[in-house]
Amino acid sequence: MSGTTTAGARLRGAADGANRWVVLVVLCLSLLVVALDATVLHVAVPSVTEDLRPSATGLLWIVDAYPLVCASLLILFGTLGDRIGRRRVLLLGYALFGLASALAATADTPAVLIAARALLGVGGAMIMPATLSILRQVFPDRRERALAIGVWTAVAAVGAATGPVVGGFLVEHFWWGSVFLINIPLMVVILPLGRWLLPESRGAGDGPWDVVGALTAAAGVLGVVLGVKRLGGGAALLDPVALGPLACGLALLILFVRRQKRRTHPLIDIAMFARPAFSTAVGCIVLAMLALVGLQLIAVQYLQLVLGLSPLETGLRLLPLTFAAMAAGATGSYTLRRVGPRKMVGWGFVLTASSVLLLTSMGHHDRPVLLTAGFVLLGFGLQSTLFGAYESMLSDAPAERAGGAAAIGETSYQLGAGLGIALLGSVMNAAYAPGLASLGEKGVPARAGAEASHSLGEAYQVAAQLGGPTGELLRSTARHAFVGGLHVTLFVSAGLLLLGALAALRLPKAMDCPPKEVRLLGERGATEPGTPDGQEAGTPDRRATGPKLLDAVPAPAPERPAQGLTLPARREPAEATGSGRAAH
């Protein structure tokens, strides 16, 4: 028992002492698990469809429940971590994530799988806000934080883009439930590591936690997304099935905004949206994630159903996107300092739009060189955009409001991912279905044509049941309709990305960063007398004077330069930090 305690103290010392990079490794491992689960199911969609037979809407919910539930609860768990301890919420999220993974792996109906994916979203919402809150704490200097975010984004790219590879291998050699079972050993490893290595931290703790506001925000986000999903499923704009949740969600979000404006200690400082750089960066994150996740899901279907690749081959085809995104994340800090947020985000959008337009050359035959070039440009462009937007958003927010800013960033990130699947999937379905309208005139039964119009996967199943020339006709027609719908979806996505490039013109031209030779008092972990609550030692009071350098306080020459931030065992009143992530 004493040996275990000594080992735990020694490991904790690594985090509390000079080696804050050890803490970054653990936090990146947390992100890897969450990002992996967001995309690992994509290549398993055909297997899930064949086994559980979900409806088209049910299939969207199976894929979409995780990011949407996660997005709706980020503010709730992010602010809860500020009150009871971010490390505590993080460890609870690990445990729930493991249990939900076991439930998803053994699901035998679409409803059970959707519920398990929703629980995974709850676990993810507990994990993600806490991880970047701790990262923000241990990297107070903007240069080091930018480098840490670069590593962070590279790991996120690995998790998100290798998810299809891992999923493809597991589906090909085992069954679709195995894509969830891999989370369990990861949780078994990361739970004790987090318990031993991660420091506990809390926010300033000023004022009560607004539970009603957090629940209102969660319900509002869910209502809006539910309405959008039902509109995407074919419901009319005035259909109560879609209009009801949408209207209720918008009303709740309006109430949430008004409540936050009235409160002395709000969960989210709504005034931050009046800052052009902040609001622009949030919008860019939503647009970038909408394009990335929606296009990736459609690309997986194209590779498997049109080109006939296996799940593993599909995952391997997406590897260039992974490597390009890793490169963009690893070099993001240097690029941001050289060209500034405006050019980095704007040209990232332009590069991504160019790659999307290049991919419109995809047809019924495999063109590996074209696909590889398109995926490389797509991965590098989007990851550059996300890095620049996320770093700019966190840095533009006042230090005392960093927690709320990070929660907004995480919410926009996950919401963009969920809406990408819903909106681009809806565009795809709307462009695909008319291509099958003429089947009745060619002898295909009306019922078979109606079922085939739901998705290409269902069309293949119906064609197999019909057999003969009629089945082959249905299969060929559906395949051509899907490729045509894919081109329409790519053009729509390119248009949205170019709008993002125009919006990026509101971002700052240059990265505002103090000279390297100037040291901030906050880097030395000292607590200055008279420092306001919720503000780090050595950090200027933005409310009084605005941000400025502490160049009047030189570092003493005889002392050895500090190698890292000393993390206190108990959180003293300090900068309120929160959740967020640069990329996925």
Coordinates of C-alpha atoms in Angstrom, one line a residue:
M1 CA 0.0 0.0 0.0
S2 CA 2.8 2.4 0.9
G3 CA 4.6 1.5 -2.4
T4 CA 1.5 2.5 -4.3
T5 CA 1.2 5.7 -2.4
T6 CA 4.8 6.6 -3.0
A7 CA 4.5 5.9 -6.7
G8 CA 1.4 8.0 -6.9
A9 CA 3.1 10.9 -5.1
R10 CA 6.1 10.6 -7.4
L11 CA 3.9 10.6 -10.5
R12 CA 1.9 13.6 -9.2
G13 CA 5.1 15.3 -8.6
A14 CA 5.9 15.1 -12.3
A15 CA 2.7 17.1 -13.0
D16 CA 3.0 19.5 -10.1
G17 CA 6.7 20.3 -10.8
A18 CA 8.6 21.3 -13.9
N19 CA 7.4 18.7 -16.4
R20 CA 4.0 20.1 -17.4
W21 CA 4.5 18.4 -20.7
V22 CA 3.7 15.1 -19.0
V23 CA 0.3 16.6 -18.1
L24 CA -0.1 17.5 -21.8
V25 CA 0.5 13.8 -22.8
V26 CA -2.3 12.6 -20.4
L27 CA -4.7 15.3 -21.7
C28 CA -3.9 14.4 -25.3
L29 CA -4.6 10.8 -24.5
S30 CA -8.0 11.9 -23.2
L31 CA -8.7 13.8 -26.4
L32 CA -7.6 10.9 -28.5
V33 CA -10.3 8.6 -26.9
V34 CA -13.1 11.2 -27.4
A35 CA -12.1 12.1 -31.0
L36 CA -11.7 8.5 -32.0
D37 CA -15.2 7.6 -30.8
A38 CA -16.6 10.5 -32.9
T39 CA -15.6 8.9 -36.2
V40 CA -14.9 5.2 -35.4
L41 CA -18.5 4.3 -36.2
H42 CA -18.6 5.8 -39.6
V43 CA -17.2 2.8 -41.5
A44 CA -19.4 0.5 -39.5
V45 CA -22.6 2.2 -40.6
P46 CA -23.3 -0.3 -43.4
S47 CA -22.8 -3.2 -40.9
V48 CA -25.0 -1.5 -38.4
T49 CA -27.7 -1.0 -41.0
E50 CA -27.6 -4.6 -42.1
D51 CA -27.7 -6.0 -38.6
L52 CA -30.1 -3.6 -36.7
R53 CA -32.2 -2.4 -39.7
P54 CA -32.7 1.2 -38.4
S55 CA -34.8 3.7 -40.4
A56 CA -33.0 6.5 -42.2
T57 CA -33.7 8.9 -39.3
G58 CA -32.7 6.3 -36.8
L59 CA -29.4 5.8 -38.6
L60 CA -28.7 9.5 -38.5
W61 CA -29.4 9.5 -34.7
I62 CA -27.1 6.6 -34.2
V63 CA -24.3 8.6 -35.8
D64 CA -25.4 12.0 -34.5
A65 CA -26.5 11.3 -30.9
Y66 CA -22.9 11.4 -29.5
P67 CA -21.8 14.8 -30.8
L68 CA -25.2 16.5 -30.3
V69 CA -25.6 15.3 -26.7
C70 CA -22.0 16.2 -26.0
A71 CA -22.5 19.7 -27.4
S72 CA -25.6 20.4 -25.4
L73 CA -24.0 19.5 -22.0
L74 CA -20.6 21.2 -22.4
I75 CA -21.6 24.4 -20.6
L76 CA -23.2 22.4 -17.8
F77 CA -20.2 20.2 -17.1
G78 CA -17.7 22.9 -17.9
T79 CA -19.1 25.2 -15.2
L80 CA -19.7 22.3 -12.8
G81 CA -16.0 21.5 -13.0
D82 CA -15.2 25.1 -12.1
R83 CA -17.1 24.5 -8.8
I84 CA -16.3 21.0 -7.7
G85 CA -13.0 20.4 -9.5
R86 CA -12.2 19.8 -13.1
R87 CA -10.1 16.7 -12.4
R88 CA -13.0 15.1 -10.5
V89 CA -15.4 15.7 -13.3
L90 CA -12.8 14.4 -15.8
L91 CA -12.4 11.1 -13.9
L92 CA -16.2 10.6 -13.6
G93 CA -16.4 11.2 -17.3
Y94 CA -13.8 8.4 -17.9
A95 CA -15.9 5.9 -15.9
L96 CA -19.1 6.8 -17.6
F97 CA -17.4 6.6 -21.0
G98 CA -16.3 3.1 -20.3
L99 CA -19.7 1.9 -19.1
A100 CA -21.5 3.5 -22.1
S101 CA -19.0 1.8 -24.5
A102 CA -19.9 -1.6 -23.1
L103 CA -23.6 -0.9 -23.5
A104 CA -23.1 0.2 -27.1
A105 CA -21.1 -2.9 -28.0
T106 CA -23.9 -5.2 -26.8
A107 CA -26.8 -3.2 -28.2
D108 CA -29.3 -5.4 -30.1
T109 CA -31.8 -2.7 -31.2
P110 CA -31.4 0.8 -32.7
A111 CA -33.0 2.4 -29.6
V112 CA -30.4 0.8 -27.3
L113 CA -27.5 1.9 -29.5
I114 CA -28.9 5.4 -29.7
A115 CA -29.2 5.5 -25.9
A116 CA -25.6 4.2 -25.5
R117 CA -24.3 6.8 -27.9
A118 CA -26.1 9.5 -26.0
L119 CA -24.4 8.3 -22.8
L120 CA -21.1 8.4 -24.6
G121 CA -22.0 12.0 -25.3
V122 CA -22.5 12.7 -21.6
G123 CA -19.2 11.2 -20.8
G124 CA -17.5 13.2 -23.6
A125 CA -19.1 16.4 -22.3
M126 CA -17.5 15.7 -18.9
I127 CA -14.1 14.9 -20.3
M128 CA -13.5 17.7 -22.9
P129 CA -14.1 20.9 -20.9
A130 CA -11.9 19.7 -18.0
T131 CA -9.0 18.7 -20.3
L132 CA -8.4 22.1 -21.9
S133 CA -9.1 23.9 -18.6
I134 CA -6.2 22.0 -17.1
L135 CA -4.1 22.7 -20.2
R136 CA -4.8 26.4 -19.9
Q137 CA -3.8 26.3 -16.3
V138 CA -0.4 24.6 -16.8
F139 CA 0.5 26.7 -19.9
P140 CA -0.2 30.3 -19.0
D141 CA 2.2 31.8 -21.5
R142 CA 0.6 32.3 -25.0
R143 CA 3.6 31.0 -26.9
E144 CA 3.8 27.8 -25.0
R145 CA 0.0 27.4 -25.0
A146 CA 0.0 27.8 -28.8
L147 CA 2.6 25.1 -29.1
A148 CA 0.5 22.9 -26.7
I149 CA -2.6 23.6 -28.8
G150 CA -0.6 22.5 -31.9
V151 CA 0.2 19.2 -30.3
W152 CA -3.4 19.0 -29.2
T153 CA -4.8 19.6 -32.7
A154 CA -2.4 17.0 -34.1
V155 CA -3.6 14.4 -31.6
A156 CA -7.2 15.4 -32.4
A157 CA -6.5 14.8 -36.1
V158 CA -5.1 11.4 -35.3
G159 CA -8.1 10.4 -33.3
A160 CA -10.7 11.7 -35.7
A161 CA -9.1 10.6 -39.0
T162 CA -7.8 7.2 -37.8
G163 CA -11.1 6.3 -36.4
P164 CA -12.3 5.0 -39.7
V165 CA -9.0 3.0 -40.0
V166 CA -9.4 1.4 -36.6
G167 CA -13.1 0.9 -37.2
G168 CA -12.5 -0.7 -40.6
F169 CA -10.0 -3.1 -39.2
L170 CA -12.3 -4.2 -36.4
V171 CA -15.5 -4.5 -38.6
E172 CA -13.6 -6.5 -41.1
H173 CA -12.1 -9.0 -38.6
F174 CA -14.8 -9.0 -35.8
W175 CA -18.2 -7.2 -35.7
W176 CA -19.4 -3.6 -35.5
G177 CA -19.8 -3.7 -31.7
S178 CA -16.0 -4.1 -31.4
V179 CA -15.5 -0.4 -32.4
F180 CA -16.9 0.4 -28.9
L181 CA -15.1 -2.3 -27.0
I182 CA -11.7 -0.7 -27.7
N183 CA -12.7 2.2 -25.4
I184 CA -12.8 0.0 -22.4
P185 CA -9.0 -0.9 -22.2
L186 CA -8.2 2.7 -23.0
M187 CA -10.3 3.8 -20.0
V188 CA -8.7 1.2 -17.8
V189 CA -5.3 2.8 -18.6
I190 CA -6.2 6.4 -18.6
L191 CA -8.3 6.5 -15.4
P192 CA -5.4 5.7 -13.0
L193 CA -3.1 7.8 -15.0
G194 CA -5.4 10.8 -14.6
R195 CA -5.9 10.0 -11.0
W196 CA -2.1 10.1 -10.4
L197 CA -0.8 12.7 -12.8
L198 CA -3.4 15.4 -13.3
P199 CA -3.6 18.4 -10.9
E200 CA -6.9 19.4 -9.4
S201 CA -8.1 22.9 -10.2
R202 CA -11.2 25.0 -9.8
G203 CA -12.4 28.4 -11.0
A204 CA -12.6 31.5 -8.9
G205 CA -15.8 30.3 -7.4
D206 CA -17.4 33.7 -7.3
G207 CA -21.2 33.5 -7.1
P208 CA -23.5 30.4 -7.2
W209 CA -23.5 27.9 -10.0
D210 CA -26.4 28.7 -12.3
V211 CA -28.0 25.3 -12.6
V212 CA -31.2 26.6 -14.2
G213 CA -29.2 28.4 -16.8
A214 CA -27.0 25.4 -17.7
L215 CA -30.1 23.2 -18.1
T216 CA -31.8 25.9 -20.2
A217 CA -28.9 26.1 -22.5
A218 CA -28.7 22.3 -22.9
A219 CA -32.4 22.0 -23.7
G220 CA -32.2 24.9 -26.1
V221 CA -29.3 23.4 -28.1
L222 CA -31.1 20.0 -28.2
G223 CA -34.3 21.6 -29.4
V224 CA -32.7 23.5 -32.2
V225 CA -30.7 20.5 -33.4
L226 CA -33.7 18.2 -33.2
G227 CA -35.7 20.6 -35.4
V228 CA -32.9 20.9 -37.9
K229 CA -32.6 17.1 -38.1
R230 CA -36.3 16.6 -38.7
L231 CA -36.3 19.3 -41.4
G232 CA -33.3 17.4 -42.9
G233 CA -35.3 14.2 -42.7
G234 CA -37.9 15.6 -45.2
A235 CA -40.3 17.4 -42.9
A236 CA -41.8 20.7 -44.2
L237 CA -40.8 23.9 -42.6
L238 CA -44.2 24.5 -41.0
D239 CA -44.6 20.8 -40.0
P240 CA -45.2 20.8 -36.2
V241 CA -42.8 17.8 -35.9
A242 CA -39.9 20.0 -37.0
L243 CA -41.2 23.5 -36.1
G244 CA -42.1 22.6 -32.5
P245 CA -38.7 21.6 -31.3
L246 CA -37.0 24.3 -33.4
A247 CA -39.2 27.1 -32.0
C248 CA -38.9 25.8 -28.4
G249 CA -35.1 25.5 -28.7
L250 CA -34.7 29.0 -30.0
A251 CA -37.0 30.3 -27.3
L252 CA -35.0 28.6 -24.6
L253 CA -31.7 29.9 -26.0
I254 CA -33.1 33.4 -26.0
L255 CA -34.2 33.0 -22.4
F256 CA -30.7 31.7 -21.6
V257 CA -29.1 34.8 -23.2
R258 CA -31.4 37.2 -21.3
R259 CA -30.8 35.4 -18.0
Q260 CA -27.0 35.6 -18.5
K261 CA -27.2 39.3 -19.2
R262 CA -29.1 39.9 -15.9
R263 CA -26.9 37.8 -13.6
T264 CA -24.1 39.3 -11.7
H265 CA -22.1 36.0 -12.1
P266 CA -23.2 34.5 -15.4
L267 CA -22.2 31.2 -16.7
I268 CA -21.3 32.8 -20.1
D269 CA -20.4 36.4 -20.6
I270 CA -22.6 37.2 -23.6
A271 CA -20.7 40.5 -24.1
M272 CA -17.8 38.5 -25.5
F273 CA -19.9 38.1 -28.7
A274 CA -19.7 41.8 -29.2
R275 CA -15.9 41.4 -29.8
P276 CA -15.5 40.9 -33.6
A277 CA -12.6 38.5 -33.4
F278 CA -14.3 36.3 -30.8
S279 CA -17.7 36.0 -32.6
T280 CA -15.9 35.5 -36.0
A281 CA -13.7 32.7 -34.6
V282 CA -16.7 30.9 -33.2
G283 CA -18.5 31.1 -36.5
C284 CA -15.4 29.8 -38.3
I285 CA -15.2 26.8 -36.0
V286 CA -18.8 25.9 -36.7
L287 CA -18.4 26.2 -40.5
A288 CA -15.1 24.2 -40.5
M289 CA -16.5 21.3 -38.4
L290 CA -19.7 21.3 -40.4
A291 CA -17.6 20.7 -43.6
L292 CA -15.2 18.2 -42.1
V293 CA -17.5 15.8 -40.4
G294 CA -20.3 16.0 -43.0
L295 CA -17.9 15.5 -45.9
Q296 CA -16.1 12.7 -44.1
L297 CA -19.3 10.7 -43.6
I298 CA -20.3 11.1 -47.2
A299 CA -16.8 10.2 -48.4
V300 CA -16.9 7.0 -46.4
Q301 CA -20.2 6.0 -48.1
Y302 CA -18.8 6.8 -51.5
L303 CA -15.7 4.7 -51.0
Q304 CA -17.6 1.7 -49.7
L305 CA -20.8 1.8 -51.7
V306 CA -19.7 3.3 -55.0
L307 CA -16.1 2.1 -55.3
G308 CA -16.8 -1.1 -53.4
L309 CA -13.8 -0.8 -51.0
S310 CA -13.8 -2.8 -47.8
P311 CA -14.0 -1.0 -44.4
L312 CA -10.3 -1.4 -43.8
E313 CA -9.4 -0.1 -47.3
T314 CA -11.8 2.8 -46.8
G315 CA -10.0 3.8 -43.6
L316 CA -6.6 3.5 -45.3
R317 CA -7.8 5.8 -48.1
L318 CA -8.5 8.5 -45.4
L319 CA -5.0 8.3 -43.9
P320 CA -3.7 11.1 -46.1
L321 CA -6.2 13.4 -44.5
T322 CA -4.9 12.4 -41.1
F323 CA -1.3 13.0 -41.9
A324 CA -2.0 16.4 -43.5
A325 CA -4.0 17.5 -40.5
M326 CA -1.2 16.3 -38.2
A327 CA 1.2 18.4 -40.2
A328 CA -1.0 21.5 -39.9
G329 CA -1.4 21.0 -36.2
A330 CA 2.3 20.5 -35.6
T331 CA 3.3 23.6 -37.6
G332 CA 0.3 25.7 -36.5
S333 CA 2.1 27.7 -33.8
Y334 CA 4.8 28.8 -36.2
T335 CA 2.4 29.5 -39.1
L336 CA 0.2 31.6 -36.8
R337 CA 3.1 33.8 -35.6
R338 CA 4.3 34.2 -39.2
V339 CA 1.1 35.1 -41.1
G340 CA -1.4 36.0 -38.3
P341 CA -4.9 34.7 -37.6
R342 CA -6.6 36.5 -40.5
K343 CA -4.5 34.9 -43.3
M344 CA -4.2 31.6 -41.6
V345 CA -8.0 31.1 -41.1
G346 CA -9.0 32.7 -44.4
W347 CA -6.5 30.9 -46.6
G348 CA -7.3 27.7 -44.8
F349 CA -10.9 28.0 -45.8
V350 CA -9.9 28.8 -49.4
L351 CA -7.6 25.8 -49.5
T352 CA -10.4 23.6 -48.2
A353 CA -12.9 24.9 -50.7
S354 CA -10.4 24.2 -53.5
S355 CA -10.0 20.7 -52.3
V356 CA -13.8 20.2 -52.2
L357 CA -14.1 21.4 -55.7
L358 CA -11.3 19.1 -56.8
L359 CA -13.3 16.2 -55.3
T360 CA -16.2 17.0 -57.6
S361 CA -14.2 15.1 -60.3
M362 CA -15.0 11.9 -58.5
G363 CA -17.1 9.6 -60.5
H364 CA -18.1 6.0 -60.8
H365 CA -14.5 4.7 -61.1
D366 CA -11.7 4.8 -58.7
R367 CA -9.2 7.6 -59.1
P368 CA -6.7 7.2 -56.1
V369 CA -4.4 10.0 -57.1
L370 CA -7.2 12.5 -57.2
L371 CA -8.7 11.3 -53.9
T372 CA -5.3 11.4 -52.2
A373 CA -4.6 15.0 -53.4
G374 CA -8.1 16.1 -52.4
F375 CA -7.9 14.6 -48.9
V376 CA -4.4 16.1 -48.3
L377 CA -5.6 19.6 -49.1
L378 CA -8.8 19.0 -47.2
G379 CA -7.0 17.9 -44.0
F380 CA -4.3 20.6 -44.1
G381 CA -6.7 23.4 -44.9
L382 CA -9.4 22.6 -42.3
Q383 CA -6.9 21.9 -39.6
S384 CA -5.1 25.2 -40.2
T385 CA -8.5 27.0 -40.1
L386 CA -9.5 25.3 -36.8
F387 CA -6.1 26.0 -35.2
G388 CA -6.1 29.7 -36.1
A389 CA -9.8 30.2 -35.1
Y390 CA -9.6 28.4 -31.8
E391 CA -6.3 30.0 -30.6
S392 CA -7.7 33.5 -31.6
M393 CA -10.9 32.9 -29.8
L394 CA -9.3 31.8 -26.5
S395 CA -6.7 34.7 -26.7
D396 CA -9.3 37.4 -27.5
A397 CA -11.5 36.6 -24.5
P398 CA -10.6 38.4 -21.3
A399 CA -8.6 36.3 -18.9
E400 CA -11.3 36.4 -16.2
R401 CA -13.8 35.0 -18.8
A402 CA -11.6 32.3 -20.2
G403 CA -13.8 29.5 -18.8
G404 CA -16.9 30.7 -20.6
A405 CA -15.0 31.3 -23.8
A406 CA -13.6 27.8 -23.8
A407 CA -17.1 26.3 -23.2
I408 CA -18.5 28.3 -26.1
G409 CA -15.6 27.0 -28.3
E410 CA -16.3 23.4 -27.4
T411 CA -20.0 23.8 -27.9
S412 CA -19.5 25.4 -31.3
Y413 CA -17.0 22.6 -32.2
Q414 CA -19.4 19.8 -31.4
L415 CA -22.5 21.5 -32.7
G416 CA -20.7 22.1 -36.0
A417 CA -19.9 18.4 -36.2
G418 CA -23.4 17.4 -35.5
L419 CA -25.0 19.9 -37.8
G420 CA -22.6 18.9 -40.5
I421 CA -23.9 15.4 -40.6
A422 CA -27.5 16.6 -40.4
L423 CA -27.3 19.5 -42.9
L424 CA -25.0 18.0 -45.5
G425 CA -26.7 14.7 -45.1
S426 CA -30.0 16.4 -45.8
V427 CA -28.6 18.1 -48.9
M428 CA -27.3 14.7 -50.1
N429 CA -30.7 13.0 -49.6
A430 CA -32.5 15.9 -51.3
A431 CA -30.2 15.6 -54.3
Y432 CA -30.2 11.8 -54.3
A433 CA -33.9 11.0 -54.2
P434 CA -35.1 12.8 -57.4
G435 CA -32.6 10.6 -59.4
L436 CA -34.8 7.6 -58.6
A437 CA -38.1 9.2 -59.6
S438 CA -38.1 7.6 -63.1
L439 CA -37.7 4.0 -61.8
G440 CA -41.5 3.4 -61.9
E441 CA -41.6 4.1 -65.6
K442 CA -38.9 1.4 -66.1
G443 CA -40.8 -1.4 -64.4
V444 CA -39.5 -1.1 -60.9
P445 CA -42.3 -1.5 -58.3
A446 CA -43.3 1.8 -56.6
R447 CA -42.7 0.4 -53.1
A448 CA -39.2 -0.7 -54.0
G449 CA -38.4 2.7 -55.5
A450 CA -39.6 4.5 -52.4
E451 CA -37.5 2.3 -50.1
A452 CA -34.4 2.8 -52.4
S453 CA -34.8 6.6 -52.3
H454 CA -33.9 6.7 -48.5
S455 CA -30.3 5.9 -49.0
L456 CA -27.9 4.1 -51.3
G457 CA -27.4 1.3 -48.8
E458 CA -31.1 0.6 -48.7
A459 CA -31.2 0.7 -52.5
Y460 CA -28.6 -2.0 -52.7
Q461 CA -30.6 -4.2 -50.3
V462 CA -33.8 -3.7 -52.3
A463 CA -31.9 -4.4 -55.6
A464 CA -30.6 -7.7 -54.1
Q465 CA -34.1 -8.7 -53.1
L466 CA -35.5 -8.0 -56.6
G467 CA -32.6 -9.7 -58.4
G468 CA -32.4 -10.1 -62.2
P469 CA -32.4 -7.2 -64.7
T470 CA -34.8 -5.2 -62.5
G471 CA -32.5 -5.4 -59.5
E472 CA -29.5 -4.4 -61.6
L473 CA -31.4 -1.5 -63.1
L474 CA -32.3 -0.3 -59.6
R475 CA -28.7 -0.7 -58.4
S476 CA -27.2 1.2 -61.4
T477 CA -29.7 4.0 -61.2
A478 CA -29.2 4.5 -57.4
R479 CA -25.4 4.5 -57.9
H480 CA -25.6 7.3 -60.5
A481 CA -28.1 9.2 -58.4
F482 CA -25.7 9.0 -55.4
V483 CA -22.7 10.3 -57.4
G484 CA -24.9 13.2 -58.7
G485 CA -26.0 14.0 -55.2
L486 CA -22.5 13.9 -54.0
H487 CA -21.4 16.5 -56.5
V488 CA -24.3 18.8 -55.4
T489 CA -23.3 18.4 -51.7
L490 CA -19.7 19.2 -52.5
F491 CA -20.7 22.4 -54.3
V492 CA -22.8 23.5 -51.3
S493 CA -20.0 22.7 -48.9
A494 CA -17.5 24.8 -51.0
G495 CA -19.9 27.7 -50.9
L496 CA -20.1 27.6 -47.2
L497 CA -16.3 27.4 -46.9
L498 CA -15.9 30.5 -49.1
L499 CA -18.3 32.3 -46.8
G500 CA -16.1 31.4 -43.9
A501 CA -13.1 32.8 -45.8
L502 CA -14.9 36.1 -46.2
A503 CA -15.9 36.1 -42.5
A504 CA -12.2 35.6 -41.5
L505 CA -11.4 39.1 -42.8
R506 CA -12.7 40.3 -39.4
L507 CA -10.0 38.5 -37.5
P508 CA -6.8 40.3 -36.4
K509 CA -4.0 40.6 -38.9
A510 CA -1.2 39.6 -36.4
M511 CA -0.8 37.4 -33.4
D512 CA -0.5 39.8 -30.4
C513 CA 2.3 38.3 -28.4
P514 CA 4.9 39.8 -26.0
P515 CA 8.6 39.6 -26.9
K516 CA 10.3 36.4 -25.8
E517 CA 12.7 38.3 -23.5
V518 CA 9.9 39.7 -21.4
R519 CA 8.7 37.4 -18.6
L520 CA 5.3 37.6 -17.0
L521 CA 4.9 37.3 -13.3
G522 CA 2.2 34.6 -13.7
E523 CA 4.9 32.3 -15.2
R524 CA 6.6 32.1 -11.8
G525 CA 3.5 31.0 -10.0
A526 CA 3.7 33.9 -7.6
T527 CA 0.6 35.5 -6.0
E528 CA 0.8 39.3 -6.0
P529 CA -0.8 41.2 -3.2
G530 CA -3.9 42.9 -4.2
T531 CA -4.6 40.7 -7.2
P532 CA -8.3 40.6 -7.9
D533 CA -10.2 37.4 -7.5
G534 CA -10.4 35.5 -10.8
Q535 CA -7.2 37.0 -12.1
E536 CA -3.8 35.3 -12.2
A537 CA -0.9 36.7 -10.4
G538 CA 1.0 39.1 -12.6
T539 CA -1.9 39.5 -15.0
P540 CA -2.9 43.1 -15.6
D541 CA -6.4 44.1 -14.7
R542 CA -8.1 44.3 -18.1
R543 CA -11.1 46.1 -16.7
A544 CA -8.9 49.1 -15.7
T545 CA -6.1 49.3 -18.1
G546 CA -6.5 46.7 -20.8
P547 CA -3.9 44.1 -21.7
K548 CA -0.3 45.3 -21.4
L549 CA 3.2 43.8 -20.8
L550 CA 4.8 43.7 -17.4
D551 CA 8.0 44.9 -19.0
A552 CA 8.8 46.9 -15.9
V553 CA 9.4 43.7 -13.9
P554 CA 12.6 42.1 -15.2
A555 CA 13.5 38.5 -14.3
P556 CA 16.3 38.5 -11.6
A557 CA 19.6 37.5 -13.3
P558 CA 21.0 35.2 -10.6
E559 CA 18.0 32.9 -10.6
R560 CA 17.8 29.9 -12.9
P561 CA 15.1 30.3 -15.5
A562 CA 11.9 28.6 -14.5
Q563 CA 11.4 25.3 -16.4
G564 CA 7.7 25.1 -15.8
L565 CA 4.7 26.2 -13.8
T566 CA 4.4 24.9 -10.3
L567 CA 0.9 23.6 -9.8
P568 CA -0.6 24.0 -6.4
A569 CA -2.2 21.0 -4.7
R570 CA -5.3 23.1 -3.9
R571 CA -6.6 25.7 -6.3
E572 CA -6.2 29.2 -5.0
P573 CA -8.3 32.1 -6.5
A574 CA -6.8 32.3 -10.0
E575 CA -7.8 32.8 -13.6
A576 CA -11.1 31.2 -14.4
T577 CA -10.4 28.8 -17.2
G578 CA -12.7 26.5 -19.0
S579 CA -13.1 24.0 -21.9
G580 CA -12.3 24.1 -25.5
R581 CA -10.3 22.4 -28.2
A582 CA -8.7 23.5 -31.4
A583 CA -9.5 20.6 -33.6
H584 CA -11.0 17.2 -33.8

